[in-house]
Amino acid sequence: MTPPVLSVLVLFPALCAALLLLPVPDRIARIAFVAVTAAELALVAGMWAAYDSPASGALAFEQQLSWLPQVGASYHVGLDGLSLPLVAMTTLVFLACAVFVLAEDDRPRLQAALFLALETTCLGVFAAADLVLFFLFFDLSIVGMYLSIHGWGHGDRRRSALLFFLYTFLGSLALLLGFIGLYVASDPHTFDMVALAADPPLQGSGTTGVLVLGAVLLGLAVKTPVVPFHTWLPPAHTDAPAIGSAVLAAVLLKLGTYGLVRIAMPMFPDALRSWAVALVVIGVVSALWGALAALAQTDLKRMVAYSSVNHMGYVVLAVGAAGLVGAGSENGAAARATAISGAVTQMVSHGLLTGALFLLAGVVWRRTRDYDLDAYGGLAGLAPRFSALLVVAALGSLGLPGLSGFVAELQIFAGGLATAPWAAVALLGILLMTATMLRAVQRLLTGDVGRLSVGFADVTPREWVSVGLLLAPAVWWGLAPRPLLDVLEPAASVVADLVAR
């Protein structure tokens, strides 16, 4: 019998969160937050070391238990090369957040309990191999982030939290409708994701499959988010606490894009081809709109928030491009697999780099309670360690070679342009993001010392470690991407073959 190591990984943070609801001293709660997230990362490192790409369509660390047999739902979890890197990124982000708030005194026990529970929901989505289980964790993540923004945010946090909840919850209802459509069409009826991918129930169903996939895509598009469903994102980020923004950008947005790769592509190969051009167009528009909107911002946090719309647009572009590739050609199969691998690499890279940028925005907020870029300047001399971290994160976000963002975008465009050459217009998004990030770095770090820069303290060891935890793998995978790609590429090829049916 396979040891339930994956179930331990997923459920252990929630168990510890329940214990933290007891009257535990704040200092113990802070230490527990760091210890639990560190243990989670260590467990994932061991799983990564032990991981061996399973046979086509199979899952590693798999466990399946009877749960709701009358509706064909089970507790079914497992990982492959697409989900393992996202699980690793998730545990790293939560550890960085735990370190970042190690000395904060705003209800640390409740905050630790909330974020540990949120970690379970995020890991549960990436580990789920049953659509009901996927939806359960997907929906609970919305509740956790709502409580984070509402309880620990600033500004107009109540309105931003409500807007976030309403948008994403309504999107999840569309997702549920699509899942029910898959269940009804399957014979025998099942919610098992492995079975549905192996034998897509709506294959060849024409308009029915297109409409059911449309419901799934709508739910995932709101969560991602892409234009025009992105309007909840900037206020949610702006008013969220630093670690809330980091988790929202680094992990929760990936729940939507992961669903595209895990559910939309293998379970709707026919219908995906009908939606492919629309997905490429939406990806291009999101990439360009997100970059233009980011360039127009004078608020640091809103700028980083809009950059997420840009980066997630590239993921959607890759998914659409993979759906356009013909099944017959060997070059087409390679391009499809490259695009899928690039999409997941982009998810991981964006999680690390944008998570770091939001933590750095949190450093700025701690010092001055203001995100106004025009009120700073001269921080390179006043806060050299902060400046170095910001430069690395910004350069990675704009896709500089040698950092993980470049590897991701190179794969996306190498695979995507093979089937949709007209999508090359999205390359303008890279140029615009370069202008955006360099402009932000210039305003914050160079020139005369601004009024908010006076007395700006450099990052503390705790802040330096938390941001460094995210930037280190972004640099490593930028310079030596093979350890990541060796895990990703076999699974991407499997999904590419499923799409080609």
Coordinates of N, CA and C in Angstrom, one line a residue, residues 394-490:
A394 N 12.3 42.7 -10.4 CA 11.8 43.4 -11.6 C 12.4 42.9 -12.9
L395 N 13.7 42.6 -12.9 CA 14.3 42.1 -14.1 C 13.7 40.7 -14.5
G396 N 13.5 39.9 -13.5 CA 12.9 38.6 -13.7 C 11.5 38.7 -14.3
S397 N 10.7 39.7 -13.8 CA 9.3 39.9 -14.2 C 9.3 40.4 -15.7
L398 N 10.2 41.1 -16.1 CA 10.2 41.6 -17.5 C 10.8 40.6 -18.4
G399 N 11.3 39.5 -17.9 CA 11.8 38.4 -18.8 C 13.2 38.5 -19.2
L400 N 14.1 39.0 -18.3 CA 15.5 39.1 -18.7 C 16.2 37.7 -18.7
P401 N 17.0 37.4 -19.8 CA 17.7 36.1 -19.8 C 18.5 35.9 -18.6
G402 N 18.5 34.7 -18.1 CA 19.2 34.3 -16.9 C 18.3 34.2 -15.7
L403 N 17.0 34.5 -15.9 CA 16.0 34.4 -14.9 C 14.8 33.6 -15.4
S404 N 14.0 33.0 -14.5 CA 13.0 32.0 -14.9 C 12.0 32.6 -15.9
G405 N 11.7 33.9 -15.8 CA 10.7 34.5 -16.7 C 11.1 34.3 -18.1
F406 N 12.3 34.4 -18.4 CA 12.8 34.3 -19.8 C 12.6 32.9 -20.3
V407 N 12.9 31.9 -19.5 CA 12.7 30.5 -19.9 C 11.2 30.2 -20.2
A408 N 10.3 30.7 -19.4 CA 8.9 30.5 -19.6 C 8.4 31.2 -20.9
E409 N 8.8 32.4 -21.1 CA 8.3 33.2 -22.3 C 8.9 32.6 -23.5
L410 N 10.1 32.2 -23.5 CA 10.8 31.6 -24.7 C 10.0 30.3 -25.1
Q411 N 9.6 29.5 -24.1 CA 8.9 28.3 -24.5 C 7.5 28.6 -25.0
I412 N 6.8 29.6 -24.4 CA 5.5 29.9 -24.8 C 5.5 30.4 -26.2
F413 N 6.4 31.3 -26.6 CA 6.4 31.9 -27.9 C 7.0 30.9 -28.9
A414 N 7.9 30.0 -28.5 CA 8.5 29.0 -29.4 C 7.4 28.0 -29.8
G415 N 6.6 27.6 -28.8 CA 5.5 26.7 -29.1 C 4.3 27.4 -29.8
G416 N 3.9 28.6 -29.3 CA 2.7 29.3 -29.7 C 2.8 29.8 -31.1
L417 N 4.0 30.4 -31.4 CA 4.1 31.1 -32.8 C 4.2 30.0 -33.9
A418 N 4.5 28.8 -33.5 CA 4.5 27.8 -34.6 C 3.1 27.5 -35.2
T419 N 2.1 27.8 -34.4 CA 0.7 27.5 -34.9 C -0.1 28.8 -35.0
A420 N 0.3 29.9 -34.3 CA -0.4 31.2 -34.4 C 0.6 32.3 -34.6
P421 N 1.2 32.4 -35.8 CA 2.2 33.4 -36.0 C 1.7 34.9 -35.7
W422 N 0.4 35.1 -35.9 CA -0.1 36.4 -35.7 C -0.1 36.8 -34.2
A423 N 0.0 35.8 -33.3 CA 0.1 36.1 -31.9 C 1.4 36.8 -31.5
A424 N 2.3 36.9 -32.5 CA 3.6 37.6 -32.2 C 3.4 39.0 -31.7
V425 N 2.2 39.6 -31.9 CA 1.9 40.9 -31.5 C 2.0 41.0 -29.9
A426 N 1.8 39.8 -29.3 CA 1.9 39.8 -27.8 C 3.3 40.1 -27.3
L427 N 4.3 40.0 -28.2 CA 5.7 40.3 -27.8 C 5.8 41.8 -27.4
L428 N 4.9 42.6 -27.9 CA 4.9 44.0 -27.5 C 4.6 44.1 -26.0
G429 N 3.9 43.1 -25.4 CA 3.7 43.1 -24.0 C 5.0 43.0 -23.2
I430 N 6.0 42.3 -23.7 CA 7.3 42.2 -23.1 C 8.0 43.5 -23.1
L431 N 7.9 44.2 -24.2 CA 8.5 45.5 -24.3 C 7.8 46.5 -23.4
L432 N 6.5 46.5 -23.3 CA 5.8 47.4 -22.4 C 6.1 47.0 -20.9
M433 N 6.2 45.7 -20.6 CA 6.6 45.4 -19.2 C 8.0 45.8 -18.9
T434 N 8.9 45.8 -19.9 CA 10.2 46.3 -19.6 C 10.2 47.7 -19.3
A435 N 9.4 48.5 -20.0 CA 9.3 49.9 -19.7 C 8.7 50.1 -18.3
T436 N 7.7 49.3 -18.0 CA 7.0 49.4 -16.7 C 7.9 49.2 -15.5
M437 N 8.7 48.1 -15.6 CA 9.5 47.7 -14.5 C 10.7 48.6 -14.3
L438 N 11.3 49.0 -15.5 CA 12.4 49.9 -15.4 C 12.0 51.3 -14.9
R439 N 10.8 51.7 -15.3 CA 10.3 53.0 -14.8 C 10.1 52.9 -13.3
A440 N 9.5 51.8 -12.8 CA 9.3 51.7 -11.3 C 10.6 51.7 -10.6
V441 N 11.6 50.9 -11.1 CA 12.9 50.9 -10.4 C 13.6 52.3 -10.4
Q442 N 13.4 53.0 -11.5 CA 14.0 54.3 -11.6 C 13.4 55.3 -10.6
R443 N 12.1 55.2 -10.5 CA 11.4 56.1 -9.6 C 11.7 55.8 -8.1
L444 N 11.8 54.6 -7.8 CA 12.1 54.2 -6.4 C 13.5 54.4 -6.0
L445 N 14.4 54.0 -6.9 CA 15.8 53.8 -6.5 C 16.8 54.9 -6.9
T446 N 16.5 55.7 -7.9 CA 17.4 56.6 -8.5 C 16.9 58.1 -8.3
G447 N 17.7 59.0 -8.6 CA 17.4 60.4 -8.6 C 17.5 61.0 -7.2
D448 N 16.9 62.1 -7.0 CA 16.9 62.8 -5.7 C 16.1 62.0 -4.6
V449 N 16.4 62.1 -3.4 CA 15.7 61.5 -2.3 C 14.4 62.1 -2.2
G450 N 13.3 61.3 -2.3 CA 11.9 61.9 -2.2 C 11.5 62.0 -0.8
R451 N 10.3 62.6 -0.6 CA 9.9 62.9 0.7 C 9.6 61.6 1.5
L452 N 9.1 60.6 0.8 CA 8.9 59.3 1.6 C 10.1 58.4 1.7
S453 N 11.2 58.8 1.0 CA 12.4 58.1 1.1 C 13.2 58.5 2.4
V454 N 13.0 59.6 2.9 CA 13.7 60.1 4.1 C 13.5 59.2 5.2
G455 N 14.6 58.6 5.8 CA 14.5 57.7 6.9 C 14.1 56.3 6.5
F456 N 14.1 56.0 5.3 CA 13.6 54.7 4.8 C 14.6 53.6 5.3
A457 N 14.2 52.7 6.1 CA 15.2 51.7 6.7 C 15.3 50.5 5.7
D458 N 16.5 50.0 5.6 CA 16.8 48.9 4.7 C 16.1 47.6 5.2
V459 N 16.0 46.6 4.4 CA 15.3 45.4 4.8 C 16.0 44.7 6.0
T460 N 15.2 44.2 6.9 CA 15.7 43.5 8.0 C 16.1 42.1 7.5
P461 N 16.8 41.3 8.3 CA 17.2 39.9 8.0 C 15.9 39.1 7.7
R462 N 14.9 39.3 8.4 CA 13.7 38.5 8.2 C 13.1 38.8 6.9
E463 N 13.0 40.1 6.5 CA 12.5 40.5 5.2 C 13.4 40.0 4.1
W464 N 14.7 40.1 4.3 CA 15.6 39.7 3.2 C 15.5 38.2 3.0
V465 N 15.4 37.4 4.0 CA 15.2 35.9 3.9 C 13.9 35.6 3.2
S466 N 12.8 36.2 3.6 CA 11.5 35.9 3.0 C 11.5 36.2 1.5
V467 N 12.0 37.3 1.0 CA 12.1 37.6 -0.4 C 13.1 36.7 -1.1
G468 N 14.3 36.5 -0.4 CA 15.3 35.7 -1.0 C 14.9 34.3 -1.3
L469 N 14.0 33.7 -0.4 CA 13.5 32.4 -0.6 C 12.8 32.2 -2.0
L470 N 12.2 33.3 -2.4 CA 11.4 33.3 -3.7 C 12.3 33.6 -4.9
L471 N 13.3 34.5 -4.7 CA 14.2 34.8 -5.8 C 15.2 33.8 -6.1
A472 N 15.7 33.1 -5.1 CA 16.7 32.1 -5.3 C 16.4 31.0 -6.4
P473 N 15.2 30.4 -6.3 CA 14.9 29.4 -7.4 C 14.6 30.1 -8.7
A474 N 14.1 31.3 -8.7 CA 13.9 32.0 -10.0 C 15.2 32.2 -10.7
V475 N 16.3 32.5 -9.9 CA 17.6 32.7 -10.5 C 18.1 31.3 -10.9
W476 N 18.0 30.3 -10.0 CA 18.5 29.0 -10.3 C 17.9 28.4 -11.6
W477 N 16.5 28.4 -11.7 CA 15.8 27.9 -12.8 C 16.0 28.7 -14.1
G478 N 16.4 30.0 -13.9 CA 16.7 30.8 -15.1 C 18.1 30.4 -15.7
L479 N 19.1 30.1 -14.8 CA 20.4 29.7 -15.3 C 20.5 28.2 -15.6
A480 N 19.8 27.4 -14.9 CA 19.9 25.9 -15.0 C 18.4 25.4 -15.0
P481 N 17.7 25.5 -16.1 CA 16.3 25.1 -16.0 C 16.0 23.6 -16.1
R482 N 17.1 22.8 -16.4 CA 16.8 21.4 -16.6 C 16.2 20.6 -15.5
P483 N 16.5 20.9 -14.2 CA 15.9 20.1 -13.1 C 14.3 20.4 -13.1
L484 N 13.9 21.6 -13.5 CA 12.5 21.8 -13.6 C 11.9 21.2 -14.9
L485 N 12.6 21.4 -16.0 CA 12.0 20.9 -17.2 C 12.0 19.4 -17.3
D486 N 13.0 18.7 -16.7 CA 13.0 17.3 -16.7 C 11.7 16.7 -16.0
V487 N 11.2 17.4 -15.0 CA 10.0 17.0 -14.4 C 8.7 17.4 -15.3
L488 N 8.8 18.6 -15.8 CA 7.6 19.1 -16.6 C 7.4 18.5 -17.9
E489 N 8.5 18.3 -18.7 CA 8.3 18.0 -20.1 C 7.6 16.6 -20.4
P490 N 7.9 15.5 -19.6 CA 7.2 14.3 -19.9 C 5.7 14.4 -19.7

